[in-house]
Amino acid sequence: MKITLGFSPCPNDTFMFAALIHHWIDTGDLEFTVHLEDVEQLNTWASSSFLDVTKMSFHRALSLDNAYTLLRSGAALGVGCGPLLIARHELSENEIKKGPIALPGEWTTAHLLFKLFYPATINKEFHVFSDIEDLVLDEKVVAGVIIHENRFTYQSKGLVCITDLGTAWETRTNLPIPLGGIFAHRRLPVEVIEEVERLIRESIQFAYQNQDMVMPYVRRFAQEMQEEVMLEHIKLYVNDFSLDLGEKGLQAIDSLKNLRCSQ
């Protein structure tokens, strides 16, 4: 059976999926056609049910009712890994409210968290996540919300963190921050969805045990990233919750859903 699969070229995703797409693990009768795209593109595609299995921000997923089912493996969820609101210098609440603020996509969880903690800010712009540091540096925006590996690089460029939105979430809920997950469209048979979930978990376990084999694939899509940043990225975003969300992970997602509905 052919399965269309979408994930991002970020190190955490390529690390997790390398073994699966290269057949370093036995995928049985399942054959995967891969689409590597920025998470906001994947979020956009999700609304049209383009892919069978896809990475998706939880903000996007929570807006799509029951079209997809969440897999327990492959998620980006944890502590100390949330989006950061950064600027060239410290800002007042009024300056943040006035904006403009650059955000990495309308349907990212980063945007949802920003709305949660800065509900009065309406002057917002949406950009590819990798452009936001430069937009702030070039004074094209007052501040920006960064995700992924940019949390490891902004300080070296002289930027400051105004708010760690992940820490704000953790303080408010005492739960890890759910950023993105892997979702299977409900058009797939239940047994296929369960098998895909198992294969993703096995692929992650393979990556942990065979990093020398996996890392060349990761580096192919992160050529402009320093090696230490790449490894820190993987260490932060691939964790126990990636292997299995567990009850605490599911509780965090439910909490995000409730807060989104209350807005």
PDB file of N, CA and C in Angstrom, residues 213-262:
ATOM      1  N   MET A 213      24.773   6.407  11.011  1.00  0.00           N
ATOM      2  CA  MET A 213      24.092   6.041   9.773  1.00  0.00           C
ATOM      3  C   MET A 213      23.044   7.086   9.388  1.00  0.00           C
ATOM      4  N   VAL A 214      22.414   7.673  10.388  1.00  0.00           N
ATOM      5  CA  VAL A 214      21.295   8.583  10.172  1.00  0.00           C
ATOM      6  C   VAL A 214      21.750  10.018   9.878  1.00  0.00           C
ATOM      7  N   MET A 215      22.823  10.461  10.519  1.00  0.00           N
ATOM      8  CA  MET A 215      23.201  11.874  10.470  1.00  0.00           C
ATOM      9  C   MET A 215      23.518  12.405   9.070  1.00  0.00           C
ATOM     10  N   PRO A 216      24.098  11.629   8.142  1.00  0.00           N
ATOM     11  CA  PRO A 216      24.303  12.194   6.800  1.00  0.00           C
ATOM     12  C   PRO A 216      23.003  12.670   6.146  1.00  0.00           C
ATOM     13  N   TYR A 217      21.905  11.946   6.369  1.00  0.00           N
ATOM     14  CA  TYR A 217      20.615  12.363   5.827  1.00  0.00           C
ATOM     15  C   TYR A 217      20.152  13.651   6.506  1.00  0.00           C
ATOM     16  N   VAL A 218      20.360  13.758   7.805  1.00  0.00           N
ATOM     17  CA  VAL A 218      19.994  14.973   8.539  1.00  0.00           C
ATOM     18  C   VAL A 218      20.790  16.168   8.005  1.00  0.00           C
ATOM     19  N   ARG A 219      22.083  15.980   7.820  1.00  0.00           N
ATOM     20  CA  ARG A 219      22.952  17.075   7.369  1.00  0.00           C
ATOM     21  C   ARG A 219      22.590  17.556   5.962  1.00  0.00           C
ATOM     22  N   ARG A 220      22.070  16.668   5.139  1.00  0.00           N
ATOM     23  CA  ARG A 220      21.729  17.035   3.766  1.00  0.00           C
ATOM     24  C   ARG A 220      20.757  18.202   3.722  1.00  0.00           C
ATOM     25  N   PHE A 221      19.882  18.294   4.707  1.00  0.00           N
ATOM     26  CA  PHE A 221      18.864  19.343   4.719  1.00  0.00           C
ATOM     27  C   PHE A 221      19.186  20.450   5.727  1.00  0.00           C
ATOM     28  N   ALA A 222      20.371  20.396   6.310  1.00  0.00           N
ATOM     29  CA  ALA A 222      20.769  21.402   7.307  1.00  0.00           C
ATOM     30  C   ALA A 222      22.199  21.855   7.050  1.00  0.00           C
ATOM     31  N   GLN A 223      22.538  22.056   5.788  1.00  0.00           N
ATOM     32  CA  GLN A 223      23.918  22.355   5.412  1.00  0.00           C
ATOM     33  C   GLN A 223      24.399  23.704   5.937  1.00  0.00           C
ATOM     34  N   GLU A 224      23.493  24.632   6.166  1.00  0.00           N
ATOM     35  CA  GLU A 224      23.884  25.947   6.663  1.00  0.00           C
ATOM     36  C   GLU A 224      23.896  26.003   8.190  1.00  0.00           C
ATOM     37  N   MET A 225      23.608  24.893   8.831  1.00  0.00           N
ATOM     38  CA  MET A 225      23.522  24.837  10.281  1.00  0.00           C
ATOM     39  C   MET A 225      24.812  24.266  10.866  1.00  0.00           C
ATOM     40  N   GLN A 226      25.325  24.898  11.900  1.00  0.00           N
ATOM     41  CA  GLN A 226      26.501  24.375  12.573  1.00  0.00           C
ATOM     42  C   GLN A 226      26.171  23.016  13.193  1.00  0.00           C
ATOM     43  N   GLU A 227      27.168  22.149  13.215  1.00  0.00           N
ATOM     44  CA  GLU A 227      26.965  20.788  13.723  1.00  0.00           C
ATOM     45  C   GLU A 227      26.436  20.783  15.146  1.00  0.00           C
ATOM     46  N   GLU A 228      26.978  21.634  16.000  1.00  0.00           N
ATOM     47  CA  GLU A 228      26.541  21.645  17.396  1.00  0.00           C
ATOM     48  C   GLU A 228      25.105  22.118  17.531  1.00  0.00           C
ATOM     49  N   VAL A 229      24.689  23.046  16.671  1.00  0.00           N
ATOM     50  CA  VAL A 229      23.301  23.507  16.688  1.00  0.00           C
ATOM     51  C   VAL A 229      22.375  22.387  16.234  1.00  0.00           C
ATOM     52  N   MET A 230      22.794  21.656  15.209  1.00  0.00           N
ATOM     53  CA  MET A 230      22.013  20.535  14.707  1.00  0.00           C
ATOM     54  C   MET A 230      21.788  19.477  15.795  1.00  0.00           C
ATOM     55  N   LEU A 231      22.849  19.156  16.507  1.00  0.00           N
ATOM     56  CA  LEU A 231      22.760  18.133  17.549  1.00  0.00           C
ATOM     57  C   LEU A 231      21.912  18.612  18.725  1.00  0.00           C
ATOM     58  N   GLU A 232      22.054  19.894  19.080  1.00  0.00           N
ATOM     59  CA  GLU A 232      21.228  20.446  20.151  1.00  0.00           C
ATOM     60  C   GLU A 232      19.758  20.445  19.758  1.00  0.00           C
ATOM     61  N   HIS A 233      19.490  20.747  18.496  1.00  0.00           N
ATOM     62  CA  HIS A 233      18.122  20.729  17.970  1.00  0.00           C
ATOM     63  C   HIS A 233      17.504  19.340  18.150  1.00  0.00           C
ATOM     64  N   ILE A 234      18.239  18.320  17.745  1.00  0.00           N
ATOM     65  CA  ILE A 234      17.739  16.943  17.866  1.00  0.00           C
ATOM     66  C   ILE A 234      17.546  16.571  19.331  1.00  0.00           C
ATOM     67  N   LYS A 235      18.512  16.901  20.153  1.00  0.00           N
ATOM     68  CA  LYS A 235      18.445  16.561  21.575  1.00  0.00           C
ATOM     69  C   LYS A 235      17.225  17.183  22.241  1.00  0.00           C
ATOM     70  N   LEU A 236      16.905  18.413  21.839  1.00  0.00           N
ATOM     71  CA  LEU A 236      15.794  19.128  22.465  1.00  0.00           C
ATOM     72  C   LEU A 236      14.435  18.625  22.003  1.00  0.00           C
ATOM     73  N   TYR A 237      14.299  18.387  20.698  1.00  0.00           N
ATOM     74  CA  TYR A 237      12.974  18.106  20.138  1.00  0.00           C
ATOM     75  C   TYR A 237      12.670  16.622  19.929  1.00  0.00           C
ATOM     76  N   VAL A 238      13.681  15.763  20.004  1.00  0.00           N
ATOM     77  CA  VAL A 238      13.437  14.317  19.929  1.00  0.00           C
ATOM     78  C   VAL A 238      13.687  13.753  21.316  1.00  0.00           C
ATOM     79  N   ASN A 239      12.633  13.342  21.978  1.00  0.00           N
ATOM     80  CA  ASN A 239      12.730  12.935  23.373  1.00  0.00           C
ATOM     81  C   ASN A 239      11.739  11.805  23.654  1.00  0.00           C
ATOM     82  N   ASP A 240      11.515  11.532  24.924  1.00  0.00           N
ATOM     83  CA  ASP A 240      10.608  10.431  25.290  1.00  0.00           C
ATOM     84  C   ASP A 240       9.205  10.642  24.735  1.00  0.00           C
ATOM     85  N   PHE A 241       8.761  11.902  24.657  1.00  0.00           N
ATOM     86  CA  PHE A 241       7.435  12.176  24.101  1.00  0.00           C
ATOM     87  C   PHE A 241       7.380  11.848  22.612  1.00  0.00           C
ATOM     88  N   SER A 242       8.529  11.887  21.931  1.00  0.00           N
ATOM     89  CA  SER A 242       8.559  11.535  20.511  1.00  0.00           C
ATOM     90  C   SER A 242       8.325  10.038  20.324  1.00  0.00           C
ATOM     91  N   LEU A 243       8.835   9.251  21.232  1.00  0.00           N
ATOM     92  CA  LEU A 243       8.614   7.799  21.165  1.00  0.00           C
ATOM     93  C   LEU A 243       7.166   7.457  21.493  1.00  0.00           C
ATOM     94  N   ASP A 244       6.632   8.096  22.505  1.00  0.00           N
ATOM     95  CA  ASP A 244       5.229   7.873  22.880  1.00  0.00           C
ATOM     96  C   ASP A 244       4.750   9.062  23.701  1.00  0.00           C
ATOM     97  N   LEU A 245       3.650   9.661  23.292  1.00  0.00           N
ATOM     98  CA  LEU A 245       3.126  10.837  23.978  1.00  0.00           C
ATOM     99  C   LEU A 245       2.844  10.577  25.448  1.00  0.00           C
ATOM    100  N   GLY A 246       2.369   9.382  25.763  1.00  0.00           N
ATOM    101  CA  GLY A 246       2.040   9.068  27.143  1.00  0.00           C
ATOM    102  C   GLY A 246       0.867   9.889  27.646  1.00  0.00           C
ATOM    103  N   GLU A 247       0.479   9.629  28.869  1.00  0.00           N
ATOM    104  CA  GLU A 247      -0.685  10.319  29.426  1.00  0.00           C
ATOM    105  C   GLU A 247      -0.416  11.806  29.642  1.00  0.00           C
ATOM    106  N   LYS A 248       0.822  12.142  30.056  1.00  0.00           N
ATOM    107  CA  LYS A 248       1.136  13.550  30.297  1.00  0.00           C
ATOM    108  C   LYS A 248       1.124  14.333  28.990  1.00  0.00           C
ATOM    109  N   GLY A 249       1.617  13.725  27.927  1.00  0.00           N
ATOM    110  CA  GLY A 249       1.582  14.385  26.633  1.00  0.00           C
ATOM    111  C   GLY A 249       0.167  14.621  26.148  1.00  0.00           C
ATOM    112  N   LEU A 250      -0.678  13.620  26.297  1.00  0.00           N
ATOM    113  CA  LEU A 250      -2.079  13.757  25.892  1.00  0.00           C
ATOM    114  C   LEU A 250      -2.801  14.802  26.740  1.00  0.00           C
ATOM    115  N   GLN A 251      -2.437  14.865  28.025  1.00  0.00           N
ATOM    116  CA  GLN A 251      -3.022  15.883  28.904  1.00  0.00           C
ATOM    117  C   GLN A 251      -2.623  17.282  28.454  1.00  0.00           C
ATOM    118  N   ALA A 252      -1.371  17.443  28.018  1.00  0.00           N
ATOM    119  CA  ALA A 252      -0.904  18.741  27.539  1.00  0.00           C
ATOM    120  C   ALA A 252      -1.676  19.171  26.292  1.00  0.00           C
ATOM    121  N   ILE A 253      -1.924  18.229  25.400  1.00  0.00           N
ATOM    122  CA  ILE A 253      -2.670  18.536  24.172  1.00  0.00           C
ATOM    123  C   ILE A 253      -4.107  18.923  24.507  1.00  0.00           C
ATOM    124  N   ASP A 254      -4.711  18.222  25.437  1.00  0.00           N
ATOM    125  CA  ASP A 254      -6.072  18.571  25.867  1.00  0.00           C
ATOM    126  C   ASP A 254      -6.108  19.969  26.475  1.00  0.00           C
ATOM    127  N   SER A 255      -5.074  20.310  27.241  1.00  0.00           N
ATOM    128  CA  SER A 255      -5.007  21.633  27.858  1.00  0.00           C
ATOM    129  C   SER A 255      -4.890  22.714  26.790  1.00  0.00           C
ATOM    130  N   LEU A 256      -4.066  22.453  25.748  1.00  0.00           N
ATOM    131  CA  LEU A 256      -3.944  23.414  24.651  1.00  0.00           C
ATOM    132  C   LEU A 256      -5.275  23.575  23.929  1.00  0.00           C
ATOM    133  N   LYS A 257      -5.974  22.478  23.734  1.00  0.00           N
ATOM    134  CA  LYS A 257      -7.285  22.517  23.084  1.00  0.00           C
ATOM    135  C   LYS A 257      -8.266  23.358  23.878  1.00  0.00           C
ATOM    136  N   ASN A 258      -8.280  23.187  25.187  1.00  0.00           N
ATOM    137  CA  ASN A 258      -9.210  23.944  26.032  1.00  0.00           C
ATOM    138  C   ASN A 258      -8.889  25.429  26.027  1.00  0.00           C
ATOM    139  N   LEU A 259      -7.595  25.770  26.055  1.00  0.00           N
ATOM    140  CA  LEU A 259      -7.213  27.177  26.046  1.00  0.00           C
ATOM    141  C   LEU A 259      -7.527  27.818  24.696  1.00  0.00           C
ATOM    142  N   ARG A 260      -7.335  27.043  23.611  1.00  0.00           N
ATOM    143  CA  ARG A 260      -7.669  27.566  22.283  1.00  0.00           C
ATOM    144  C   ARG A 260      -9.161  27.849  22.172  1.00  0.00           C
ATOM    145  N   CYS A 261      -9.967  26.957  22.704  1.00  0.00           N
ATOM    146  CA  CYS A 261     -11.424  27.123  22.628  1.00  0.00           C
ATOM    147  C   CYS A 261     -11.913  28.304  23.469  1.00  0.00           C
ATOM    148  N   SER A 262     -11.143  28.648  24.496  1.00  0.00           N
ATOM    149  CA  SER A 262     -11.551  29.742  25.387  1.00  0.00           C
ATOM    150  C   SER A 262     -11.204  31.108  24.829  1.00  0.00           C
TER     151      SER A 262
END
